[in-house]
Amino acid sequence: MKILVINAGSSSLKYQLIDMANKKVLAKGNCERIGIGGGKLSYKNFAGQSYEYNIDMPNHTVAFNNVKNALISGDEAVINSLSEITAIGHRVVQGGALFKHSVLVDEEVINGIESLNDLAPLHNPAHIQGIRAAVEAFGREVPQVAVFDTAFHSTMPPKAYIFGIPYEYYEKYQIRRYGFHGTSHRYVTGKCLELLGREEAPEGTKIITCHLGNGSSIAAVKDGLVVDTTMGLTPLDGFIMGTRSGAIDPSVVTFLAEKENLSPKEMSDLLNKQSGFLGLSGISSDDRDVTAAAKEGNERAILTQDILRYQIIKYIGSYIAAMGGVDAIVFTAGIGENQTSHREEICEGLSFFGVELDKEVNASKRGELAEISTASSKVRVYVIPTDEEIVIAEDTAALVKSLIE
Ligand code: AMP
């Protein structure tokens, strides 16, 4: 069975074709600048060959048609016929309280995703465009599945997801913590439970998963189920990220809006696109640039790193308290998998809890699965490379099988 995994943005379409027989990625690529001119399709096949074409793509349907061609045409083909694609799995950012699991897409599901547009105005409308374009390009006979970033967090108790504002706004607008990166947290939780030998018996386990990338979030996972997470109504909450502020005193928003005469949209841009590493360091949203500047003694880069590590330590500490302990801490995503000095400083700050890092092992592990704690550490610390696409493909395959059986 071959599954096409899709992540559709408003002007982009990322895809992976995965062979479920051996979980091999046959091809992965990206359509950029859809609908805004100057389009580009770039992709790699399983042998590692890269291709790049400038193609104007006025809409997502045209983008899908280019993806189809790339998969079956000429020397670059990775499959003989499109009929080899059994189903399509879509990443959907916001599932709200409606979608607690992945689902087969039908008109009712599309309407459900659409009803959550207000909660994810940048993402959900684009996902619907992607789903509709996939139906147009591949036909109704190819089943489609939606996999939600929020779903893994749906086990949080109300005390973790209700905000301290008048309750009527929760009832009226569903304003609450939802959490994001759920597919990544779910994948690394599964791997961590395997490493702990507890995949069949997660009851009693306490794991903290740190997805540290351009966007970042941490989840507290008890008995294999999320009990709290840092992102909230939107991915803005939590700690500093590439361009997002993370949690701040809410009064800063009203204070700044008044002083700078900012509209809600301008305020949202400031907090989502101009803050975090970029706004603090004045250098870059990319942690590699900030790290390089910090090494050269740039004070604001050093401050940015200090804030990041301090905030992460505080969240992990609070989740240890919330769960009454911790068995394992997992680092994943671009920064978590690769940035060894952040891992070292964060673990140092958690030594009170019995976290003991093997500094040599830690310094040598980038982008690979590894245990980086010492044998005597009370808490296991792992680096686990994330793989959201395989989770989407597996959920899609499982739901499609249920359709056939
Ligand atoms: P992601 O959103 O998961 O792609 O992560 C992006 C972040 O990871 C950026 O801040 C990068 O600086 C960081 N990152 C990615 N690869 C590396 C690497 N090899 N070494 C250090 N940081 C990295």
CSV table of C-alpha atoms in Angstrom, one decimal, residues 116-309:
chain,number,residue,atom,x,y,z
A,116,LEU,CA,-12.9,25.7,12.9
A,117,ASN,CA,-11.5,28.3,10.5
A,118,ASP,CA,-11.8,31.1,13.1
A,119,LEU,CA,-9.5,29.1,15.4
A,120,ALA,CA,-6.9,28.6,12.7
A,121,PRO,CA,-7.4,31.2,10.0
A,122,LEU,CA,-4.0,30.8,8.5
A,123,HIS,CA,-4.2,27.0,8.3
A,124,ASN,CA,-7.6,25.3,8.1
A,125,PRO,CA,-8.8,27.2,5.0
A,126,ALA,CA,-5.6,26.1,3.3
A,127,HIS,CA,-6.1,22.5,4.3
A,128,ILE,CA,-9.6,22.5,2.9
A,129,GLN,CA,-8.2,23.9,-0.4
A,130,GLY,CA,-5.7,21.1,-0.3
A,131,ILE,CA,-8.4,18.4,0.3
A,132,ARG,CA,-10.7,19.7,-2.4
A,133,ALA,CA,-7.8,20.0,-4.9
A,134,ALA,CA,-6.7,16.4,-4.1
A,135,VAL,CA,-10.3,15.2,-4.8
A,136,GLU,CA,-10.3,17.0,-8.1
A,137,ALA,CA,-6.8,15.7,-9.1
A,138,PHE,CA,-7.2,12.1,-7.9
A,139,GLY,CA,-10.9,11.6,-8.0
A,140,ARG,CA,-13.4,10.6,-5.3
A,141,GLU,CA,-12.4,6.9,-5.5
A,142,VAL,CA,-9.1,7.6,-3.7
A,143,PRO,CA,-9.9,7.8,0.0
A,144,GLN,CA,-8.7,10.8,1.9
A,145,VAL,CA,-7.9,11.0,5.6
A,146,ALA,CA,-7.4,14.0,7.9
A,147,VAL,CA,-4.9,13.8,10.7
A,148,PHE,CA,-5.1,16.6,13.3
A,149,ASP,CA,-2.2,18.4,15.1
A,150,THR,CA,-4.5,18.9,18.0
A,151,ALA,CA,-5.8,15.4,18.4
A,152,PHE,CA,-3.1,13.9,20.6
A,153,HIS,CA,-3.7,16.7,23.1
A,154,SER,CA,-7.4,16.0,23.4
A,155,THR,CA,-6.9,14.0,26.5
A,156,MET,CA,-6.0,17.1,28.6
A,157,PRO,CA,-8.2,17.6,31.6
A,158,PRO,CA,-10.3,20.9,31.8
A,159,LYS,CA,-8.0,22.3,34.5
A,160,ALA,CA,-5.2,22.3,31.9
A,161,TYR,CA,-7.2,23.6,29.0
A,162,ILE,CA,-9.6,26.2,30.4
A,163,PHE,CA,-8.2,29.8,30.6
A,164,GLY,CA,-8.9,32.1,33.5
A,165,ILE,CA,-11.2,34.4,31.6
A,166,PRO,CA,-15.1,34.6,31.9
A,167,TYR,CA,-16.3,31.0,31.2
A,168,GLU,CA,-18.9,32.3,28.8
A,169,TYR,CA,-16.1,32.9,26.2
A,170,TYR,CA,-15.2,29.2,26.4
A,171,GLU,CA,-18.8,28.4,25.8
A,172,LYS,CA,-19.4,31.0,23.1
A,173,TYR,CA,-16.1,30.8,21.1
A,174,GLN,CA,-14.5,27.6,22.3
A,175,ILE,CA,-11.5,29.6,23.5
A,176,ARG,CA,-9.3,27.1,25.4
A,177,ARG,CA,-5.9,25.4,25.1
A,178,TYR,CA,-5.8,23.0,22.2
A,179,GLY,CA,-2.1,22.4,21.8
A,180,PHE,CA,-0.3,21.7,18.5
A,181,HIS,CA,2.5,19.5,17.1
A,182,GLY,CA,0.4,16.6,18.4
A,183,THR,CA,1.4,14.3,15.7
A,184,SER,CA,5.1,14.8,16.6
A,185,HIS,CA,4.5,14.5,20.3
A,186,ARG,CA,2.6,11.3,19.6
A,187,TYR,CA,5.3,9.8,17.4
A,188,VAL,CA,8.1,10.4,19.9
A,189,THR,CA,6.0,9.3,22.8
A,190,GLY,CA,5.4,6.0,21.1
A,191,LYS,CA,9.2,5.6,20.4
A,192,CYS,CA,10.0,6.6,24.0
A,193,LEU,CA,7.5,4.1,25.4
A,194,GLU,CA,9.2,1.4,23.2
A,195,LEU,CA,12.6,2.5,24.6
A,196,LEU,CA,11.3,2.2,28.1
A,197,GLY,CA,9.8,-1.2,27.3
A,198,ARG,CA,6.4,0.1,28.1
A,199,GLU,CA,4.6,0.4,24.8
A,200,GLU,CA,2.1,-2.3,25.8
A,201,ALA,CA,1.8,-1.0,29.4
A,202,PRO,CA,2.1,2.8,29.4
A,203,GLU,CA,0.0,3.1,32.7
A,204,GLY,CA,2.2,4.8,35.3
A,205,THR,CA,4.7,6.3,32.9
A,206,LYS,CA,5.6,10.0,33.0
A,207,ILE,CA,7.2,11.5,29.9
A,208,ILE,CA,8.0,15.0,28.9
A,209,THR,CA,8.4,15.5,25.1
A,210,CYS,CA,10.1,18.7,23.9
A,211,HIS,CA,9.5,19.5,20.2
A,212,LEU,CA,12.0,22.3,19.6
A,213,GLY,CA,12.0,23.7,16.1
A,214,ASN,CA,11.2,26.9,14.4
A,215,GLY,CA,7.9,26.4,16.2
A,216,SER,CA,8.2,24.7,19.6
A,217,SER,CA,6.1,23.1,22.2
A,218,ILE,CA,6.4,20.8,25.2
A,219,ALA,CA,3.9,18.1,26.3
A,220,ALA,CA,3.5,16.3,29.6
A,221,VAL,CA,2.4,12.8,28.9
A,222,LYS,CA,1.1,10.6,31.7
A,223,ASP,CA,0.1,7.0,31.1
A,224,GLY,CA,0.8,7.6,27.4
A,225,LEU,CA,-1.8,10.4,27.3
A,226,VAL,CA,-1.2,14.2,27.2
A,227,VAL,CA,-2.1,16.0,30.4
A,228,ASP,CA,-0.7,19.4,29.5
A,229,THR,CA,1.1,21.2,26.7
A,230,THR,CA,2.6,24.6,26.2
A,231,MET,CA,0.8,25.8,23.0
A,232,GLY,CA,-2.7,27.1,23.6
A,233,LEU,CA,-5.6,28.4,21.5
A,234,THR,CA,-3.0,29.0,18.8
A,235,PRO,CA,0.6,28.0,18.4
A,236,LEU,CA,1.7,31.4,20.0
A,237,ASP,CA,1.6,30.2,23.6
A,238,GLY,CA,4.4,28.6,25.5
A,239,PHE,CA,8.1,29.7,25.3
A,240,ILE,CA,10.1,31.8,22.7
A,241,MET,CA,10.3,30.3,19.2
A,242,GLY,CA,11.8,31.4,15.9
A,243,THR,CA,9.5,34.4,15.5
A,244,ARG,CA,6.8,33.8,18.2
A,245,SER,CA,6.9,35.4,21.6
A,246,GLY,CA,5.5,32.5,23.6
A,247,ALA,CA,3.6,33.4,26.8
A,248,ILE,CA,3.9,37.0,28.0
A,249,ASP,CA,1.9,39.1,30.5
A,250,PRO,CA,-1.4,39.6,28.6
A,251,SER,CA,-1.3,43.3,29.6
A,252,VAL,CA,1.6,43.8,27.2
A,253,VAL,CA,-0.8,43.3,24.4
A,254,THR,CA,-3.2,46.1,25.4
A,255,PHE,CA,-0.4,48.3,26.5
A,256,LEU,CA,1.5,48.0,23.2
A,257,ALA,CA,-1.7,48.2,21.1
A,258,GLU,CA,-2.5,51.6,22.8
A,259,LYS,CA,1.0,53.0,22.7
A,260,GLU,CA,1.8,52.0,19.1
A,261,ASN,CA,-1.8,52.3,17.9
A,262,LEU,CA,-1.7,48.7,16.6
A,263,SER,CA,-4.7,46.9,15.1
A,264,PRO,CA,-5.4,43.3,16.2
A,265,LYS,CA,-3.8,42.1,12.9
A,266,GLU,CA,-0.7,44.2,13.5
A,267,MET,CA,-0.5,43.0,17.1
A,268,SER,CA,-0.8,39.4,15.9
A,269,ASP,CA,2.0,39.9,13.4
A,270,LEU,CA,4.2,41.5,16.0
A,271,LEU,CA,3.8,38.5,18.4
A,272,ASN,CA,3.8,35.8,15.7
A,273,LYS,CA,6.3,37.0,13.2
A,274,GLN,CA,8.6,39.7,14.7
A,275,SER,CA,9.2,38.3,18.2
A,276,GLY,CA,11.0,35.3,19.6
A,277,PHE,CA,14.6,34.7,18.5
A,278,LEU,CA,14.3,37.2,15.7
A,279,GLY,CA,12.8,40.0,17.8
A,280,LEU,CA,15.1,39.4,20.8
A,281,SER,CA,18.4,38.9,19.1
A,282,GLY,CA,17.8,41.3,16.2
A,283,ILE,CA,19.8,38.7,14.1
A,284,SER,CA,17.7,35.8,12.9
A,285,SER,CA,14.8,33.5,13.6
A,286,ASP,CA,17.2,30.6,13.0
A,287,ASP,CA,18.8,29.1,16.1
A,288,ARG,CA,22.0,28.3,14.2
A,289,ASP,CA,22.6,32.0,13.5
A,290,VAL,CA,21.7,33.0,17.0
A,291,THR,CA,24.1,30.3,18.4
A,292,ALA,CA,26.9,31.5,16.1
A,293,ALA,CA,26.4,35.1,17.2
A,294,ALA,CA,26.3,34.0,20.9
A,295,LYS,CA,29.6,32.2,20.5
A,296,GLU,CA,31.1,35.4,19.2
A,297,GLY,CA,29.9,37.2,22.3
A,298,ASN,CA,26.9,39.0,20.9
A,299,GLU,CA,25.0,40.0,24.1
A,300,ARG,CA,21.5,39.9,22.7
A,301,ALA,CA,22.1,36.5,21.1
A,302,ILE,CA,23.4,35.3,24.5
A,303,LEU,CA,20.3,36.7,26.2
A,304,THR,CA,18.0,35.0,23.6
A,305,GLN,CA,19.6,31.7,24.4
A,306,ASP,CA,19.4,32.3,28.1
A,307,ILE,CA,15.7,33.1,27.9
A,308,LEU,CA,15.0,30.0,25.8
A,309,ARG,CA,16.8,27.6,28.1
